[in-house]
Structures are given as C-alpha cells and as structure tokens.
Amino acid sequence: MPSTDGSDAPLSPTIHVLEKQFEEFRHQLDDSGSLRDRIRSVSFEIESATRLMHSSLMLVHQSRPLPEVLEKAKGQIDVLRGLFSKLAEIMRECPGQYYRYHGDWRSETQAVVSVLAFMHYLETESLLLHAKAEEKLGLNPSEFGLDTEDYLTGICFMSNDLPRYVVNRVTAGDYDCPRKVLAFLTDLHAAFRMLNLRNDFLRKKFDGMKYDLRKVEEVHYDVKIRGLATNAESKVDGEKS
C-alpha cells in the first residue's frame, strides 16, 4: 500500500491507530460543540428574561407602587422556570458533566439569583434562601440544582441594589428604610463572614458588600442626625414594647 506522501513505503500501523483516535476526538468535539451551542442559546434567553425583570424592578427607584413593580417582574418567573427546565433536559443527555458545561450558564444564573433575591427582599425584608431560590426556578437539587457559589455571588450582586434603594426611599419620605436595610445587610455580612471563601471572584464580590453596608450606614446616620428617623424609630420601639 502506498504511503500518504506518494512513496511506495507501507503506512505505519501507528498511523492507523492515530487516525482512529483523532477521528473519535473529532466526533467528541463536534458533539460537545453542538451541546454548548444549545446551552448558550438557552442561556441567552435566560439573560433576556432576567434583563426584563431587572428593568421592571428598577422602577422601584422611581417610587412606583411596589405591587405594580413586583407584578410586572414576576411575569418572567414562569419563563425562567421553563428555560432552566430546558437546561436540565439538555444536561440529562450527558450525565455527570454538569461542571464541564456549568460555565456556559454561570453568570446568567448569578444574575437571576440577584434579581429574585431583590424581589424577595422588597416583599419580605428578608433573605431569599438557597432552597427557596431553587423552588422558584423549579430546580431539583438531585438532578440539576443551583450551584452554591452561584447563589452566594447572586446575593452579593443583590446587595449592590440596596444603597440606591435606601437613598430613593428616604427621598420619598420613608425615613425608617435605612434602619431596616442596615439591619438586614449587617446580618447578611456577618453570615458571609462564617464562610472560608477561596474563590477569588466570590471573595471580591463579598468585599464589595462592605461598601454597600457602609453606604447604607452613612444614610442611616445622616437621617438620625437630622432627626428624621425619630418618629419612625419611636413607632417601632412602641410596637415592640
């Protein structure tokens, strides 16, 4: 059999082995590329839905009625549930490969958690727990769950919205808002300090929470110094007694 370079020398058996191996690699890479394209297509839709939710929630900074703001944002939650269900279906085709492809939806998931957590705070003045976030997105932790670091990073992103929220609430005459948000962020920051954070990105986001806390603290002290919070805090103290 002639060689590939035109000579009459027979092909080395090694060549056949290499060709077979690299042909298998080609199929694997083609399949992986096709899978990534499908994942990225769904991730793009998740990003679009999240952007719509965030745009709706930003109306809260314009002192729009809270029920109106939340109702519009909540309209996208079912959309997100359907999209995460699509992701789960895709990943069922490659069991055990969650973290191989996880990077293709990581940032979108973090943004989703941030928006859901901000909505939850506006409704309840409390933290959206990890299990509750999974429930809202229709995720099954035994099959396709919410990565812990994605959840934590999303919560850090959520804290970035609180200083602006506080300033606008004070401008609208809600002088007790800084006290409530300060208490919430203080507890949240203390909870994060329980973690031994080794992820550089998550650590950086957590460090940013300190600045959010400081900004809210400054607004709270300013309101107190001006005597604007006196009536609101007196009312709270009276309710507790």
XYZ file of C-alpha atoms in Angstrom:
241
model
C 0.000 0.000 0.000
C 1.499 3.383 -0.948
C 2.173 5.935 1.747
C 0.398 9.277 2.040
C 3.486 11.136 0.794
C 3.362 9.324 -2.591
C 6.130 6.830 -1.894
C 5.695 3.076 -2.065
C 6.561 2.628 1.614
C 3.667 0.998 3.542
C 1.786 3.028 6.115
C 2.909 2.525 9.677
C 0.382 0.712 11.882
C 0.785 3.648 14.261
C -0.813 5.927 11.668
C -3.997 3.867 11.693
C -4.139 3.999 15.479
C -3.654 7.761 15.453
C -6.275 8.270 12.766
C -8.793 6.203 14.701
C -8.089 8.085 17.923
C -8.310 11.526 16.341
C -11.442 10.580 14.437
C -13.021 9.759 17.814
C -11.777 13.088 19.162
C -13.374 14.880 16.202
C -16.742 13.313 16.925
C -16.443 14.125 20.631
C -15.558 17.766 19.938
C -18.350 18.116 17.369
C -20.882 16.690 19.835
C -19.568 18.914 22.631
C -19.688 21.990 20.400
C -23.264 21.232 19.378
C -24.234 20.779 23.029
C -22.595 24.070 24.003
C -24.455 25.872 21.222
C -27.765 24.585 22.586
C -26.828 25.560 26.150
C -25.720 29.035 25.094
C -28.939 29.541 23.165
C -30.956 28.852 26.338
C -28.558 30.984 28.400
C -29.160 33.902 26.040
C -32.918 33.559 26.612
C -32.342 33.456 30.378
C -30.302 36.645 30.121
C -33.077 38.349 28.137
C -35.776 37.375 30.652
C -33.583 38.498 33.555
C -32.926 41.822 31.871
C -36.678 42.414 31.569
C -37.156 41.589 35.261
C -34.343 43.904 36.289
C -35.737 46.741 34.165
C -39.114 46.309 35.850
C -37.566 46.264 39.333
C -35.635 49.472 38.652
C -38.988 51.268 38.652
C -38.961 50.863 42.432
C -36.300 53.603 42.488
C -38.857 55.945 40.934
C -41.212 55.453 43.877
C -43.676 53.487 41.775
C -46.173 51.387 43.785
C -44.409 48.235 44.947
C -47.219 45.794 43.964
C -47.143 47.210 40.431
C -43.364 46.835 40.195
C -43.359 43.280 41.553
C -46.283 42.099 39.446
C -44.520 43.082 36.230
C -41.256 41.416 37.279
C -42.978 38.235 38.478
C -44.351 37.725 34.983
C -40.937 36.444 33.902
C -40.516 33.830 36.645
C -42.511 31.204 34.753
C -40.390 31.966 31.694
C -37.238 31.348 33.725
C -38.618 28.089 35.119
C -39.218 26.856 31.583
C -35.726 27.861 30.455
C -33.988 26.186 33.395
C -36.094 23.103 32.675
C -34.668 23.162 29.135
C -31.148 23.331 30.537
C -31.871 20.377 32.809
C -33.153 18.372 29.829
C -30.015 19.128 27.838
C -27.758 18.088 30.709
C -29.611 14.783 31.093
C -28.046 13.838 27.785
C -24.585 13.943 29.368
C -24.835 12.637 32.955
C -22.041 13.689 35.287
C -20.960 16.571 33.037
C -22.677 19.400 34.962
C -19.478 21.226 35.884
C -17.908 20.691 32.480
C -20.563 22.956 30.936
C -21.545 24.946 34.013
C -19.544 27.979 32.889
C -21.916 28.427 29.955
C -24.805 29.445 32.231
C -22.983 30.542 35.404
C -23.111 34.332 35.010
C -26.733 34.228 33.824
C -27.710 32.179 36.884
C -25.967 34.604 39.221
C -27.931 37.469 37.672
C -31.172 35.507 38.095
C -30.461 34.919 41.797
C -29.680 38.619 42.254
C -32.999 39.701 40.754
C -35.031 37.076 42.622
C -33.313 37.968 45.899
C -34.012 41.686 45.435
C -37.670 40.924 44.688
C -37.849 38.728 47.763
C -36.363 41.456 49.946
C -38.830 44.042 48.624
C -41.684 41.680 49.504
C -40.492 40.282 52.836
C -37.486 42.365 54.016
C -35.642 39.057 54.414
C -33.111 36.936 52.529
C -34.095 34.566 49.750
C -32.749 31.207 50.933
C -30.948 28.816 48.601
C -33.685 26.176 48.741
C -36.350 28.818 48.050
C -34.408 30.077 45.029
C -34.281 26.521 43.655
C -38.000 26.172 44.269
C -38.786 29.392 42.406
C -36.786 28.162 39.416
C -38.245 24.661 39.544
C -34.848 23.061 40.104
C -34.364 19.587 41.510
C -31.102 19.547 43.512
C -30.648 15.805 42.972
C -30.681 16.259 39.181
C -29.946 19.867 38.245
C -29.586 22.201 41.195
C -28.437 25.728 41.947
C -24.676 25.848 42.460
C -23.814 27.206 45.922
C -21.264 29.724 44.657
C -23.700 30.987 42.008
C -26.254 31.562 44.763
C -23.758 33.368 47.008
C -22.463 35.526 44.159
C -26.023 36.429 43.194
C -26.741 37.501 46.773
C -23.650 39.735 46.689
C -24.904 41.311 43.463
C -28.289 41.884 45.104
C -26.678 43.895 47.891
C -25.432 46.372 45.257
C -29.028 47.499 44.659
C -29.757 48.300 48.295
C -27.835 51.598 48.793
C -29.647 53.199 45.849
C -32.934 51.797 47.111
C -32.334 53.319 50.539
C -31.475 56.755 49.158
C -34.597 56.843 46.993
C -36.836 55.621 49.818
C -35.539 58.402 52.074
C -36.141 60.912 49.289
C -39.710 59.614 49.124
C -40.091 60.178 52.895
C -39.547 56.629 54.173
C -37.061 57.507 56.919
C -37.213 54.081 58.567
C -35.969 52.251 55.463
C -32.243 52.842 56.184
C -32.559 51.232 59.623
C -34.253 48.141 58.199
C -31.813 47.708 55.321
C -28.839 48.338 57.609
C -30.024 45.591 59.968
C -30.529 43.222 57.032
C -27.121 43.909 55.468
C -25.369 43.701 58.832
C -26.821 40.236 59.446
C -26.046 39.156 55.889
C -22.465 40.387 56.089
C -21.992 38.557 59.400
C -23.346 35.357 57.850
C -20.908 35.605 54.938
C -18.041 36.024 57.378
C -18.746 32.481 58.586
C -17.534 31.214 55.202
C -13.959 30.437 54.289
C -14.075 31.986 50.831
C -11.359 30.715 48.493
C -12.979 31.675 45.186
C -11.288 34.914 44.128
C -14.335 36.246 42.260
C -16.769 35.467 45.068
C -14.343 36.895 47.614
C -14.146 40.114 45.593
C -17.934 40.355 45.426
C -18.192 39.779 49.169
C -15.626 42.514 49.793
C -17.876 44.810 47.765
C -20.722 44.112 50.188
C -18.771 46.004 52.853
C -19.044 49.155 50.756
C -22.782 48.639 50.292
C -23.081 48.274 54.053
C -21.048 51.420 54.634
C -23.168 53.454 52.194
C -26.399 52.379 53.879
C -24.860 53.078 57.287
C -23.985 56.615 56.191
C -27.547 57.257 55.034
C -28.906 55.866 58.290
C -26.664 58.083 60.417
C -27.459 61.117 58.295
C -31.183 60.528 58.768
C -30.677 60.130 62.521
C -28.534 63.269 62.813
C -31.190 65.288 61.010
C -33.802 63.922 63.391
C -35.830 62.489 60.549
C -35.828 58.919 61.858
C -37.008 59.813 65.361
C -40.712 59.326 64.749
C -40.253 56.161 62.726
C -37.954 54.522 65.282
C -40.160 55.617 68.168
C -43.079 53.938 66.459
C -41.077 50.708 66.055
C -39.965 50.813 69.678
C -43.580 51.324 70.751
C -44.699 48.309 68.724
C -42.034 46.139 70.357
C -42.963 47.128 73.915
